[in-house]
Structure formats: C-alpha cells, structure tokens
Amino acid sequence: MTKVIVDGKEIDVPPDYTLLQACEAAGAEIPRFCFHERLSIAGNCRMCLIEVVGMPKPQASCAMGVKDLPPNKDGTPKILNTRTPLVKKAREGVMEFLLINHPLDCPICDQGGECDLQDQAMAYGVDASRYQENKRAVEDKYIGPLVKTIMTRCIHCTRCIRFSTEVAGVSELGAIGRGEDMEITTYLEQAMTSELQGNVVDLCPVGALTSKPYAFAARPWELNKTESIDVMDALGSAIRIDTRGREVLRILPRVNDDVNEEWISDKTRHVVDGLRTQRLDQPYIRENGRLRVATWSEAFAAIAAKVKASSAKRIGAIAGDLATVEDMFALKDLMTRLDSTNIDCRQDGSAFDPAWGRASYLFNATVAGIEAADALLIVGSNPRRESAVLNSRIRKRWRAGNFPIGVIGEKADLTYAYDYLGAGVDTLSGLAGSKFAEAIKAAERPLVLVGAGALARKDGAAVAALAAKAAIDIGAIKDSWNGFSILHSAASRVGALDIGFVPGEGGQDAAAMAGGKLDVLFLLGADEIEVAAGAFVVYIGTHGDRGAHRADVILPGAAYPEKSGTYVNTEGRVQMAARASFPPGDAREDWAILRALSDVLGHKLPYDSLGALRQALYAAHPHMQRIGLIAPGNATDIQKLAALGGKTEKATLHSSVENFYFTNPIARASAIMAECAGLANRATQTAAE
C-alpha cells in the first residue's frame, strides 16, 4: 500500500491505483468524460485534472498511476489537491474548450436532463466563453436503426469506440481525421451489427449518440422508474423500466456486477414497441373456425365443459419461456388437483430432468465465475446469440490473456478467437486425443459450457451424460470449482425445473402433448411449439402469436413489465421482477386467471393474492425466497449424470437460437427487432457472397 494525502486526508491505496481512484477512495469527487471504469484509459478529455504538489502542471488523474508519482525528497507522502484555485481554473478552462464547438441544443436534445456535459458545465464551468469564432459543424452519420447520431455535439471522448472494440468485440466505430477534423464514424456509414450496440447511448456523456426509437418521446423527469429483471434470455440482466402512465417508454440497464455488469443487449433495450403491438386484451372463443370476442365467464364455461368431459390422463399443460415461477406453480397446482401428470416446461424438447439433481441444469461456474476460469470448452452453443451479455463476459476474460477456448458445434463469429474442434458429438467423445484437451487439462479451473440446443435432440440425455463425463475427465469438477455449466436460452426454464414442472409418473412430455394425444391442452405463453390438430387448446398469453393462432380459447395475460414475478436465471440466481405498468384492456395476471378458472373447474386454488401464492411457493421450495442468491447444486449430481450414458447420434450440434432478434412473442411483434433482423440477414448474405 502507498500513502497519499488527498485534500488534507491521509489514505493508504494500492500502488496500481490511478490518481483518480485514489482521490475517490478518499471521498473526493473527480469529474470526467472519457474515463469509464469498464473501459481502457484514453486520457482524452482532461476534465479530471488535479494538482500534485511538486509537479509544475495539473495532472490528468485518470492516466497517472500512484506508482508513477515521483517520491518526495524527504520521504513524506505525495499531496494531491482536488479543490484548489489551480484545479478550479484548469477545469473551467477544459470546460470552455469543450464548449467551443458544442451547439446550444439542450432544449431539443434527448440527453437533456441526464447529460454529463450539462451537469458538469453547471458544476465546473463558467458563465461565458471568450471564443467568438463560428462553431464547427459535422454531418450526422447513419450507424443503424438503434442509435441516432448528432455528431456536432461529439466531444471525442472515444467511449463508444472503446466499447465497440473492447466489450462488444465488433470494431465498427472509429475516428477519422485529426484535430478539428476528427470525426467518429463507421467509416462507410454502415449499420452497426453488434447485439450490444445500444450501450453506446448510455456511455455517451453528451447528446451525440441517442436512442433512435426513443427520440423525442419523453423527458427523464416525466418517467416513473421501476427496477426489474430482463426475460429476453436466461441471464436475468438487471434493468430499469421507465414508464409514463400505462405505457413502457424505454428500458435501461442497472449495475449488477454478478450478472450483467452494466450492459444489456439490444433486444432487451429495444423490444419495448413489441409490448404495444399485437396485444391480446380480451378473451376469445373459436366458433366455426373463427375467433370471436367473449366474456371471461363464457371463456371459463367453455373450458370447464371440455375439462369435465375429459379424463385426467388426457389433460395437459405446457409452460412457455417467459412464464414466472408463481404462474407455473399455480398451473402445476391446478393440474395436480385435476389429477393430471401431463405437464412440461421443455417445449423445445431439451433433456433436462430435476431427478438428475439441480447441478445438472445450472450454470454452476456462475456468470461472474467466468472471469476466474482459465480454459473454456463450448459445446453446442453460440453464446453471442443465446446471451450476448454473457458472451461479452467471456470476451472480457479472453482479453485478459491465457484463456484457451475450444468450440464443438457450429462455426460462428463469437467476437473472440477459439480452436474449432468439430461439429458433432463424436468430437466430444474423442476429445481426449486432441491438443486442446491437453491445454484444458492443464487448467486449474476449466469451464465446460453446454448450450441448451445440444440437449434439445432425441439423444439429448446421452449428450448431457457425455458432456458431464468430459467435464469430469478434464478436471472441471473439483471441491472448490464446478465448471459444468448449462447456458439456457429461456428465462423460465431453471425456475420451472426447480419446482418440478416436468411430467410426473406416467405423464406425457411436451412433444407428446403437442402431437395431438390429449383432449385439453393448456399453453401458458407457450409459442415455440407446434400443436397438432385434435386437442382443445387453451392459450394464456400476451400476444397474438403462434399459440394464439392455434388456440380454441384465448385468455389475455400480462407481459413481464406488467406483473410482479420471480425468475431464476441460468446460474440458479433467484430474482424478482417488479410491476412497472398494467396489462391492457381485460388482460389479467396469469396466476389470477388460473385462480379464477380453478373456481369454475371445481378445484379452487387456496390463494387469493400474490402474497398468499408466494407463501405456498416458499413452503414447497424454500430457496425461492432467497432473492438475489444462488442455491448451488451438488457436484455429485454431475457424477450421476455422467453415469447415465446412452447412445448418441452423429448429427451436428446446433445453437438453440437461430435468430437473435425473434426468440419470443414480444420480440416477434416488435417492428424495431424486425428491422434489426433484416439488416443482420443482409449482412450475413453479403459476407457469404
């Protein structure tokens, strides 16, 4: 540790701290534009100038380390001042320079009210400028449908360039020209292709990069802000939902170092318009092949008539990818009271079974644990499509060095270099003889990442057993480290498996139920499975998607910002999503629909409020009440899984996500996601040509 004196306060700091970090550790406030904790140091803006006693000029505190300070001749600690007249004058000068060319756009700028330049000009600037020259004007650039550019406002902090290069891993933004002619651009003014590009809007300290879909929609002080959880993938990113009245206007990231740091994917951020489009807001009944509007009583009566005319063995339920734990618990309870064991959450046919143990379906290494791993084997997964933010965490670890990565499955641009080992399961079984096997065996904490797509096959159980055996063979299962990690793509999957939403004794799985072997089938937001003709389908959901097209009765539910619910992410972390708005029309929360329906069916569920439902859930599954925590799986479960064995097929391994932008009903209803998908398809075709 090194002693320094900051504004008269003596403090011990590590020698690898920057002066900025040392000052902040002492409680001093240091303004900055270019510096960001998760990006490399650029030292561009000079706003963080401080006085180092003994040095003739103010120093950029972000770019100088404590260990770089020249020692005092008498051995006394270095003195750092952040509030002296010299520092004040230096910061005022820097602010004056920054505002030479900045336009007076504040009244029409979308960044107004949450702009770093506004805030710091008020705190550290002066009330006049000595510069009377004409302001420089820069032509706005087209960089895609998500980010709006007003480049005359740009102060050249280069945060966006560093983010796209270092975090997103797609070097699309850069600077051309020098001095006054410098401009930030995509060079050929092409659309950005990264799935994380929307984060540059949060990083931009001025209004040069703003959200194009949100342009001129609202001011920040008009919005109600609700902390919640994202459900577009299984990572469970921390988000903030901003609403005005009943309408969701935007979604922003929250900081959660254990999960998403402070990034979110473009699908998470810009799926907002899908919440308003193609919504189901009243019940429907199909008569003579056509859907007609009905009352809740009519819909419930139609369902009750079919259920009472069917035997318990011919009634089933499938849970979708966005369902909350509470909704699935209520549906399972209702099926149990109807004496039906035909329930399933695996609409993609994945071979997960709670009977194998919780560790068999969790990302056991944890998301933050990726940074502790020293080798990675990816099996049947494309993390960039399945969880773009988790993929950035892998890239972060790869950039740190000494991190061999091997891929078994489809070739793809994952934003980091890797050894391609093969496409099929036979590569996994023959891994022992490869050069990569030697590298991963030499690792202390190897990580085996298995995609949900690798198990969504007829031989999925055998593939799971083979992957578990490979993890054991390479030393990924140790007392202090469990590197066997499943990357799910459905937000509801782990929570459903935790509460046992799988077929009971003699029960049918999702594929069998959808094959027309039932009389009555409940779909709880299940839109990713084709249901054959024959069954009477009751769809509880939010959008007029595939499930609604097939339904005989439609019961309108609430989307994820419109209800409070529990989700369990891919690593097993229990998280709570909060209600930010209300469902449209006659739509209701899914658990409330099931509670009302149970009364009509003559099997009344014993809870009349969400609190009472949660009490029943917590009594049955105590770990669900430990919000924000992970109940770890038992490593011996991996041993049992490996012992299952089984015969595998030669078919190649594929990712569970074909189109990043169209993975659920909300995304498919979004015009913005459709535009992004079209650009991605054109980029793929151009690359192929």
XYZ file of C-alpha atoms in Angstrom:
689
model
C 0.000 0.000 0.000
C 1.091 3.570 -0.673
C 0.288 6.599 1.473
C -1.054 9.723 -0.229
C -2.685 12.845 1.164
C -5.844 13.903 -0.672
C -7.246 17.312 0.283
C -5.567 17.011 3.666
C -6.775 13.461 4.311
C -4.123 10.750 4.552
C -5.114 7.443 2.960
C -3.477 4.106 2.049
C -4.120 2.922 -1.515
C -2.730 0.104 -3.668
C 0.163 1.271 -5.866
C -1.653 0.135 -9.022
C -4.484 2.627 -8.377
C -4.762 5.630 -10.647
C -4.755 9.059 -9.031
C -8.463 9.290 -9.868
C -9.171 6.096 -7.936
C -7.020 7.269 -5.046
C -8.893 10.585 -4.857
C -12.276 8.866 -4.985
C -11.168 6.410 -2.288
C -10.559 9.478 -0.118
C -14.053 10.762 -0.845
C -13.136 13.439 -3.399
C -15.351 13.975 -6.439
C -13.482 13.924 -9.744
C -15.325 14.986 -12.921
C -14.664 13.017 -16.088
C -15.945 12.471 -19.616
C -13.640 9.962 -21.278
C -12.822 7.767 -18.266
C -15.055 4.764 -17.596
C -14.409 2.021 -15.061
C -15.018 -0.818 -17.537
C -13.092 0.619 -20.489
C -9.420 1.215 -21.181
C -7.936 4.595 -20.259
C -7.799 7.157 -23.067
C -6.924 10.397 -21.280
C -8.750 12.447 -23.897
C -10.957 14.958 -22.127
C -8.612 16.262 -19.363
C -11.597 17.093 -17.199
C -10.149 15.065 -14.328
C -7.195 17.400 -13.785
C -5.876 17.600 -10.214
C -2.914 19.274 -8.551
C 0.025 17.099 -7.487
C 2.186 19.135 -5.148
C 5.720 19.215 -6.519
C 4.694 18.912 -10.171
C 4.517 22.111 -12.221
C 1.271 21.456 -14.114
C -2.125 19.911 -13.286
C -2.175 16.177 -13.982
C -4.828 14.038 -15.685
C -5.730 11.831 -12.726
C -7.206 9.022 -14.857
C -3.979 8.456 -16.782
C -1.383 8.604 -13.997
C -0.861 5.801 -11.505
C 0.022 6.168 -7.849
C 3.196 4.160 -8.501
C 4.215 6.703 -11.176
C 4.332 9.604 -8.726
C 7.893 10.872 -8.157
C 8.711 10.485 -4.447
C 9.229 13.494 -2.225
C 12.862 14.058 -1.254
C 12.007 13.966 2.444
C 10.036 10.706 2.080
C 6.697 12.281 3.026
C 3.514 11.133 1.236
C 2.561 12.885 -2.000
C -0.077 15.567 -1.650
C -2.985 15.581 -4.105
C -5.350 18.550 -4.233
C -8.713 18.471 -5.981
C -10.286 21.746 -4.797
C -7.548 24.396 -5.047
C -7.854 27.547 -7.221
C -5.382 25.979 -9.678
C -7.620 22.936 -10.161
C -10.742 25.092 -10.413
C -9.191 27.278 -13.099
C -7.876 24.244 -15.017
C -11.300 22.568 -15.076
C -13.004 25.781 -16.132
C -10.537 26.049 -18.994
C -11.157 22.473 -20.104
C -14.923 23.015 -19.995
C -14.524 26.209 -22.031
C -12.606 24.292 -24.674
C -15.211 21.504 -24.771
C -17.996 24.015 -25.332
C -16.261 25.913 -28.152
C -17.980 23.818 -30.818
C -20.835 22.307 -28.823
C -24.208 23.527 -30.155
C -26.889 25.038 -27.921
C -29.165 22.039 -28.459
C -30.200 21.395 -24.859
C -33.909 22.294 -25.380
C -34.248 19.748 -28.206
C -31.638 17.198 -27.146
C -32.816 13.773 -25.948
C -29.930 13.704 -23.490
C -31.309 16.781 -21.719
C -31.871 16.148 -18.037
C -29.428 13.224 -17.849
C -26.426 14.710 -19.649
C -22.960 14.628 -18.106
C -21.941 17.732 -20.056
C -24.911 19.686 -18.684
C -24.231 18.596 -15.127
C -20.504 19.268 -15.226
C -20.903 22.593 -17.038
C -23.139 23.678 -14.150
C -20.708 22.399 -11.506
C -17.321 23.233 -13.021
C -17.935 25.640 -15.897
C -18.133 29.425 -16.220
C -20.995 31.578 -17.413
C -19.348 32.926 -20.553
C -16.967 31.979 -23.346
C -14.151 34.018 -24.825
C -14.493 32.342 -28.220
C -16.473 34.179 -30.882
C -15.491 32.055 -33.896
C -18.048 30.067 -35.881
C -18.799 26.677 -34.413
C -17.667 23.588 -36.263
C -20.457 21.517 -37.861
C -20.212 17.783 -38.515
C -22.514 15.766 -40.730
C -24.655 13.199 -38.904
C -23.776 9.580 -39.616
C -26.057 6.612 -40.247
C -24.971 3.762 -37.971
C -28.168 1.701 -37.879
C -31.781 1.738 -36.705
C -30.988 1.850 -32.986
C -28.510 4.697 -32.481
C -29.239 8.247 -33.611
C -26.229 10.457 -34.301
C -25.891 14.223 -33.905
C -22.138 14.359 -34.292
C -21.770 18.132 -33.981
C -22.313 17.525 -30.247
C -19.464 14.972 -30.030
C -16.584 15.868 -27.680
C -14.345 12.994 -28.869
C -14.248 11.114 -25.583
C -13.999 7.853 -27.652
C -16.048 5.855 -25.131
C -18.170 4.447 -27.961
C -15.084 3.356 -29.914
C -13.545 1.657 -26.907
C -16.796 -0.092 -26.010
C -17.391 -1.481 -29.503
C -13.788 -2.668 -29.755
C -13.183 -3.967 -26.246
C -16.541 -5.079 -24.830
C -18.759 -5.769 -27.834
C -15.825 -7.152 -29.824
C -17.032 -5.729 -33.147
C -14.691 -2.935 -34.241
C -17.200 -0.906 -36.220
C -16.715 2.570 -34.773
C -13.536 4.551 -35.174
C -12.095 8.005 -35.693
C -11.073 9.592 -38.991
C -9.254 12.878 -39.451
C -7.122 14.728 -36.927
C -7.530 17.722 -34.681
C -10.535 19.839 -35.583
C -11.324 17.487 -38.491
C -11.639 14.391 -36.306
C -14.965 12.543 -36.630
C -16.402 9.391 -35.072
C -17.922 7.127 -37.728
C -18.427 3.596 -39.021
C -16.144 4.643 -41.923
C -18.589 3.659 -44.702
C -21.693 4.711 -42.737
C -22.944 1.165 -42.475
C -25.280 -0.092 -39.766
C -23.600 -1.467 -36.665
C -24.058 -5.217 -36.294
C -23.226 -5.813 -32.630
C -26.019 -7.114 -30.393
C -24.771 -4.721 -27.700
C -24.582 -1.506 -29.717
C -27.326 0.256 -27.734
C -24.967 0.538 -24.768
C -23.019 3.306 -26.543
C -26.035 5.564 -25.885
C -25.628 5.056 -22.126
C -21.884 5.619 -22.398
C -22.073 8.830 -24.448
C -21.603 11.716 -21.979
C -23.242 14.216 -24.358
C -26.114 14.002 -26.846
C -24.035 12.840 -29.813
C -25.392 9.284 -29.622
C -29.008 8.884 -28.541
C -31.661 6.194 -28.851
C -33.314 6.440 -32.268
C -36.548 4.580 -31.332
C -36.917 6.753 -28.202
C -36.205 10.065 -29.984
C -38.383 12.945 -28.742
C -40.614 10.545 -26.759
C -40.244 11.950 -23.240
C -38.068 13.819 -20.776
C -36.481 11.828 -17.924
C -38.351 13.745 -15.213
C -41.687 12.688 -16.731
C -40.990 8.996 -16.255
C -41.685 6.589 -13.431
C -38.690 4.329 -12.924
C -39.053 0.706 -11.806
C -36.195 -1.706 -11.093
C -36.832 -5.100 -12.635
C -35.321 -8.127 -14.387
C -34.946 -8.860 -18.110
C -36.529 -12.014 -19.573
C -35.313 -11.847 -23.174
C -32.745 -14.532 -22.341
C -31.892 -16.669 -19.331
C -29.194 -14.370 -17.951
C -31.634 -12.228 -15.965
C -29.957 -8.864 -16.576
C -30.789 -6.098 -14.110
C -32.885 -3.454 -15.862
C -34.824 -0.289 -15.154
C -38.206 0.096 -16.823
C -39.268 3.704 -17.475
C -42.998 4.292 -17.904
C -45.305 7.228 -18.453
C -48.841 6.417 -17.418
C -49.592 2.848 -18.521
C -47.034 2.870 -21.341
C -43.500 1.487 -21.192
C -41.283 4.007 -22.996
C -37.779 2.632 -22.531
C -35.648 0.027 -20.793
C -32.201 0.818 -19.402
C -29.566 -1.309 -17.631
C -28.861 -1.354 -13.915
C -25.488 -2.227 -12.436
C -25.191 -5.816 -11.216
C -21.580 -6.974 -11.234
C -22.577 -10.587 -10.592
C -24.773 -10.834 -13.698
C -24.677 -8.180 -16.437
C -22.210 -5.633 -15.035
C -23.891 -2.577 -16.603
C -24.631 -3.810 -20.122
C -27.826 -5.101 -21.738
C -28.467 -6.499 -25.201
C -30.254 -4.575 -27.936
C -33.189 -6.985 -27.732
C -33.603 -6.229 -24.026
C -33.397 -2.483 -24.630
C -35.460 -2.044 -27.790
C -38.187 -4.687 -27.541
C -40.405 -2.001 -25.995
C -42.559 -1.432 -29.084
C -43.383 -5.150 -29.126
C -45.177 -4.692 -25.796
C -47.716 -2.444 -27.525
C -48.196 -4.385 -30.758
C -50.480 -7.345 -31.432
C -51.551 -7.499 -27.788
C -54.353 -9.700 -26.542
C -56.636 -7.551 -24.412
C -59.855 -9.603 -24.173
C -60.862 -13.279 -24.130
C -61.697 -15.088 -27.364
C -63.527 -18.332 -28.201
C -63.169 -20.164 -31.513
C -66.524 -20.970 -33.110
C -66.907 -22.462 -36.577
C -63.197 -21.986 -37.199
C -63.189 -18.277 -36.314
C -62.288 -16.487 -33.108
C -64.894 -14.228 -31.549
C -64.688 -11.878 -28.599
C -66.109 -13.410 -25.420
C -66.546 -12.570 -21.767
C -64.422 -14.195 -19.085
C -67.463 -16.181 -17.925
C -68.085 -17.537 -21.440
C -64.429 -18.490 -21.855
C -64.276 -20.226 -18.473
C -67.539 -22.061 -19.156
C -66.218 -23.357 -22.484
C -63.039 -24.601 -20.810
C -64.932 -26.191 -17.919
C -67.216 -28.079 -20.318
C -64.211 -29.575 -22.128
C -62.302 -30.408 -18.940
C -65.293 -32.133 -17.333
C -65.824 -34.199 -20.469
C -62.178 -35.371 -20.476
C -60.312 -37.825 -18.319
C -57.369 -36.614 -16.239
C -54.917 -38.567 -18.397
C -55.992 -36.565 -21.448
C -55.468 -33.098 -19.918
C -52.074 -31.419 -20.048
C -50.182 -28.130 -19.719
C -47.061 -26.646 -21.317
C -45.285 -23.613 -19.830
C -43.632 -21.077 -22.124
C -40.250 -19.377 -21.993
C -41.356 -16.126 -20.310
C -43.565 -17.518 -17.510
C -42.876 -16.536 -13.906
C -42.311 -19.135 -11.203
C -45.558 -18.081 -9.490
C -47.595 -18.615 -12.686
C -46.085 -22.050 -13.287
C -46.530 -23.045 -9.649
C -50.236 -22.142 -9.841
C -50.643 -24.062 -13.115
C -48.883 -27.120 -11.695
C -51.090 -26.922 -8.597
C -54.194 -26.806 -10.788
C -53.026 -29.797 -12.854
C -52.328 -31.728 -9.655
C -55.863 -31.020 -8.406
C -57.183 -32.252 -11.769
C -55.150 -35.491 -11.206
C -53.107 -34.839 -14.352
C -49.364 -35.524 -14.539
C -49.060 -34.179 -18.096
C -47.033 -31.018 -17.504
C -43.825 -29.817 -19.149
C -41.721 -26.675 -19.425
C -39.350 -28.022 -22.093
C -41.238 -27.001 -25.222
C -38.007 -27.286 -27.226
C -37.624 -30.935 -26.163
C -34.492 -30.344 -24.066
C -33.314 -33.287 -21.987
C -33.364 -31.722 -18.524
C -34.678 -33.646 -15.567
C -34.842 -32.384 -11.960
C -34.391 -36.007 -10.894
C -30.774 -35.783 -12.093
C -30.077 -33.086 -9.490
C -30.019 -29.310 -9.651
C -26.376 -29.132 -10.710
C -27.258 -30.979 -13.928
C -29.096 -27.951 -15.332
C -27.358 -24.922 -13.779
C -24.530 -22.697 -14.970
C -22.578 -23.977 -11.981
C -19.462 -21.867 -12.509
C -21.691 -18.749 -12.211
C -21.551 -15.822 -14.622
C -19.001 -13.919 -12.542
C -17.036 -17.177 -12.272
C -16.208 -16.949 -15.977
C -13.544 -14.430 -15.011
C -11.998 -16.980 -12.630
C -11.883 -19.743 -15.257
C -8.651 -20.413 -17.138
C -9.954 -22.542 -20.047
C -13.300 -22.892 -21.814
C -14.962 -25.603 -23.886
C -18.195 -24.561 -25.645
C -20.459 -27.453 -26.632
C -23.430 -26.911 -28.963
C -23.853 -23.243 -28.160
C -23.495 -19.803 -29.717
C -23.246 -17.543 -26.635
C -23.318 -14.428 -28.800
C -26.853 -15.268 -29.952
C -28.100 -17.037 -26.831
C -26.838 -14.484 -24.289
C -24.968 -11.551 -25.787
C -24.087 -10.038 -22.403
C -22.691 -13.314 -21.071
C -20.683 -13.566 -24.289
C -19.128 -10.177 -23.524
C -18.054 -11.597 -20.144
C -16.317 -14.473 -21.951
C -14.619 -11.935 -24.221
C -13.544 -9.913 -21.180
C -11.831 -12.992 -19.743
C -10.292 -13.824 -23.137
C -8.824 -10.323 -23.414
C -7.158 -10.786 -20.027
C -4.982 -13.480 -21.629
C -4.066 -17.145 -21.101
C -7.585 -18.395 -21.811
C -7.752 -21.196 -24.419
C -11.239 -21.636 -25.891
C -12.487 -24.647 -27.852
C -15.791 -24.921 -29.731
C -17.729 -28.061 -30.638
C -20.726 -27.279 -32.818
C -21.424 -24.699 -35.489
C -18.775 -22.207 -36.563
C -19.651 -18.603 -35.769
C -18.105 -15.212 -35.089
C -18.120 -15.149 -31.299
C -16.018 -11.929 -31.076
C -13.005 -13.843 -29.728
C -10.546 -16.367 -31.120
C -11.108 -20.066 -30.480
C -9.974 -23.505 -31.608
C -12.658 -25.137 -33.714
C -12.682 -28.792 -32.703
C -15.569 -30.209 -34.741
C -19.302 -30.114 -35.363
C -20.628 -33.376 -33.949
C -20.967 -35.288 -30.711
C -18.210 -37.676 -31.804
C -15.761 -34.773 -31.354
C -16.809 -34.552 -27.713
C -16.347 -38.280 -27.167
C -12.942 -38.151 -28.879
C -11.767 -35.029 -27.093
C -9.121 -36.832 -25.076
C -6.743 -37.203 -28.015
C -6.753 -33.552 -29.152
C -4.218 -30.804 -28.485
C -6.934 -28.670 -26.933
C -7.631 -31.443 -24.405
C -4.064 -31.106 -23.167
C -4.456 -27.343 -22.760
C -7.750 -27.595 -20.886
C -6.496 -30.438 -18.673
C -3.591 -28.254 -17.632
C -6.036 -25.595 -16.450
C -6.867 -25.287 -12.765
C -10.452 -24.114 -13.316
C -11.686 -25.321 -16.716
C -15.233 -24.415 -17.717
C -17.458 -26.593 -19.929
C -20.306 -24.505 -21.359
C -23.118 -26.662 -22.761
C -25.830 -24.949 -24.788
C -29.488 -25.840 -24.401
C -29.528 -26.657 -28.125
C -27.075 -29.505 -27.561
C -29.656 -31.229 -25.357
C -32.732 -30.405 -27.471
C -32.290 -33.558 -29.549
C -33.583 -37.111 -29.438
C -30.284 -38.154 -27.896
C -30.184 -35.117 -25.591
C -29.851 -37.189 -22.416
C -26.899 -39.094 -23.867
C -25.255 -35.805 -24.956
C -25.734 -34.414 -21.442
C -24.135 -37.519 -19.958
C -21.247 -37.306 -22.432
C -20.665 -33.624 -21.672
C -20.711 -34.365 -17.931
C -18.184 -37.167 -18.436
C -15.957 -34.825 -20.472
C -16.154 -32.219 -17.698
C -15.037 -34.813 -15.148
C -12.250 -36.123 -17.385
C -10.712 -32.678 -17.925
C -10.868 -31.812 -14.226
C -13.730 -29.320 -14.307
C -15.333 -30.849 -11.189
C -13.340 -30.189 -8.035
C -14.025 -29.444 -4.390
C -13.695 -25.700 -4.915
C -14.829 -25.497 -8.548
C -17.752 -26.855 -10.568
C -17.131 -25.971 -14.206
C -20.032 -27.929 -15.720
C -22.324 -25.119 -16.875
C -25.568 -25.154 -18.840
C -26.414 -21.982 -20.789
C -30.197 -21.795 -21.066
C -31.953 -19.561 -23.552
C -35.407 -19.471 -21.853
C -35.912 -17.170 -18.859
C -38.434 -19.510 -17.214
C -36.570 -22.809 -17.646
C -34.497 -23.040 -14.456
C -37.365 -21.856 -12.255
C -39.693 -24.416 -13.866
C -37.207 -27.228 -13.319
C -36.724 -26.095 -9.715
C -40.440 -26.512 -8.975
C -40.632 -29.780 -10.921
C -42.702 -28.592 -13.879
C -41.970 -31.799 -15.799
C -44.111 -34.888 -16.461
C -44.992 -36.897 -13.378
C -45.285 -40.669 -13.259
C -46.947 -41.829 -16.459
C -47.150 -38.237 -17.749
C -46.523 -37.087 -21.328
C -43.794 -34.651 -22.309
C -44.302 -31.512 -24.418
C -43.710 -33.256 -27.748
C -46.250 -35.982 -26.964
C -48.822 -33.479 -25.708
C -48.405 -31.291 -28.789
C -48.727 -34.345 -31.017
C -52.487 -34.467 -30.542
C -52.667 -37.156 -27.844
C -54.711 -35.006 -25.447
C -58.257 -33.721 -25.275
C -57.435 -30.454 -23.468
C -54.074 -28.662 -23.557
C -53.214 -25.519 -21.600
C -50.488 -23.312 -23.093
C -49.042 -20.859 -20.572
C -47.406 -18.486 -23.049
C -46.000 -21.454 -24.992
C -45.456 -20.099 -28.520
C -42.387 -22.035 -29.611
C -44.123 -25.372 -30.176
C -46.476 -26.504 -32.939
C -49.629 -28.164 -31.589
C -51.254 -30.735 -33.873
C -54.974 -30.745 -34.582
C -57.232 -32.628 -32.203
C -56.716 -31.147 -28.755
C -58.830 -28.322 -27.344
C -56.175 -25.648 -26.754
C -56.460 -23.016 -24.022
C -53.863 -20.283 -24.555
C -52.951 -17.908 -21.716
C -50.643 -15.295 -23.167
C -49.909 -11.736 -24.169
C -49.602 -11.665 -27.948
C -51.436 -12.993 -30.985
C -48.526 -15.269 -31.779
C -48.312 -18.971 -32.706
C -50.025 -20.198 -29.553
C -52.967 -17.851 -30.067
C -53.292 -18.879 -33.735
C -53.815 -22.476 -32.655
C -55.991 -21.747 -29.609
C -59.655 -22.613 -29.161
C -59.922 -20.299 -26.154
C -57.639 -17.303 -25.586
C -57.227 -15.806 -22.115
C -55.258 -12.495 -22.227
C -52.348 -12.381 -19.773
C -49.842 -9.805 -18.550
C -46.397 -9.233 -20.077
C -43.303 -9.183 -17.855
C -43.315 -5.384 -17.139
C -46.988 -5.644 -16.154
C -46.677 -8.062 -13.235
C -44.531 -8.857 -10.256
C -42.920 -12.269 -10.528
C -39.954 -14.458 -9.696
C -37.438 -15.712 -12.234
C -34.421 -17.958 -11.753
C -31.573 -17.252 -14.146
C -29.285 -19.759 -15.835
C -26.874 -19.854 -12.872
C -29.709 -20.520 -10.405
C -29.945 -16.981 -9.019
C -33.469 -16.184 -7.765
C -34.547 -12.727 -8.970
C -37.665 -10.626 -8.590
C -39.213 -8.695 -11.475
C -41.374 -5.761 -10.384
C -44.539 -4.409 -11.949
C -43.898 -1.201 -13.880
C -47.223 -0.804 -15.746
C -50.576 -2.544 -16.097
C -51.893 -5.001 -18.700
C -54.158 -3.590 -21.427
C -57.927 -3.949 -21.572
C -59.321 -7.009 -19.818
C -55.961 -8.777 -19.603
C -55.038 -10.129 -16.173
C -52.010 -11.616 -14.436
C -51.627 -15.282 -15.323
C -51.832 -16.625 -11.764
C -55.060 -14.645 -11.214
C -56.549 -16.152 -14.389
C -55.683 -19.654 -13.169
C -57.121 -18.907 -9.722
C -60.431 -17.732 -11.239
C -60.525 -20.676 -13.653
C -59.901 -23.185 -10.850
C -63.059 -21.981 -9.114
C -65.138 -22.666 -12.232
C -63.489 -26.078 -12.662
C -64.455 -27.014 -9.106
C -60.840 -27.307 -7.907
C -60.321 -23.953 -6.196
C -56.698 -22.919 -5.637
C -56.133 -21.920 -1.993
C -54.687 -18.432 -2.545
C -56.498 -15.204 -3.339
C -53.471 -12.902 -3.506
C -49.962 -12.940 -4.876
C -48.635 -12.863 -1.318
C -50.588 -15.977 -0.386
C -49.395 -17.709 -3.555
C -45.802 -16.891 -2.672
C -46.251 -18.251 0.826
C -47.341 -21.564 -0.686
C -44.425 -21.441 -3.152
C -41.883 -20.731 -0.404
C -43.279 -23.511 1.764
C -42.808 -26.004 -1.062
C -39.500 -24.591 -2.364
C -37.725 -22.576 0.379
C -34.826 -21.412 -1.806
C -37.271 -19.288 -3.860
C -37.482 -16.714 -1.070
C -33.735 -16.022 -1.102
C -33.915 -13.225 -3.662
C -30.608 -12.389 -5.339
C -28.869 -15.511 -4.049
C -27.865 -18.809 -5.645
C -28.665 -22.144 -4.078
C -25.711 -24.103 -5.530
C -26.094 -27.557 -6.986
C -24.300 -30.602 -5.639
C -21.224 -31.568 -7.668
C -22.038 -35.247 -7.144
C -25.024 -34.681 -9.459
C -22.554 -34.350 -12.329
C -21.079 -37.756 -11.461
C -24.570 -39.292 -11.556
C -25.335 -37.556 -14.868
C -22.120 -38.861 -16.429
C -23.023 -42.397 -15.330
C -26.290 -42.331 -17.292
C -24.513 -42.987 -20.580
C -26.614 -43.647 -23.661
C -26.194 -43.835 -27.405
C -25.575 -40.604 -29.326
C -26.351 -39.735 -32.936
C -23.922 -38.319 -35.480
C -25.970 -35.197 -36.217
C -24.111 -31.913 -35.806
C -24.675 -29.756 -32.742
C -26.609 -26.526 -33.245
C -27.414 -23.459 -31.166
C -30.904 -23.209 -29.696
C -31.262 -19.678 -31.137
C -31.367 -19.254 -34.906
C -32.392 -15.598 -34.996
C -31.241 -13.434 -32.106
C -33.998 -10.875 -32.682
C -37.005 -13.256 -32.876
C -36.798 -15.543 -29.859
C -40.179 -14.827 -28.235
C -43.641 -13.357 -28.980
C -42.746 -9.865 -27.730
C -39.666 -9.698 -29.959
C -41.563 -11.043 -32.963
C -44.180 -8.294 -32.522
C -41.507 -5.561 -32.495
C -41.004 -3.560 -35.694
C -37.565 -2.494 -34.421
C -36.475 -6.103 -33.940
C -37.774 -6.890 -37.439
C -35.625 -4.106 -38.895
C -32.567 -5.320 -36.985
C -33.196 -8.900 -38.145
C -33.436 -7.729 -41.758
C -30.120 -5.883 -41.510
C -28.489 -8.916 -39.862
C -29.737 -11.187 -42.663
C -28.422 -8.834 -45.339
C -25.058 -8.615 -43.582
C -24.882 -12.437 -43.436
C -25.745 -12.753 -47.139
C -23.171 -10.115 -48.079
C -20.496 -11.901 -46.040
C -21.395 -15.205 -47.697
C -21.100 -13.672 -51.156
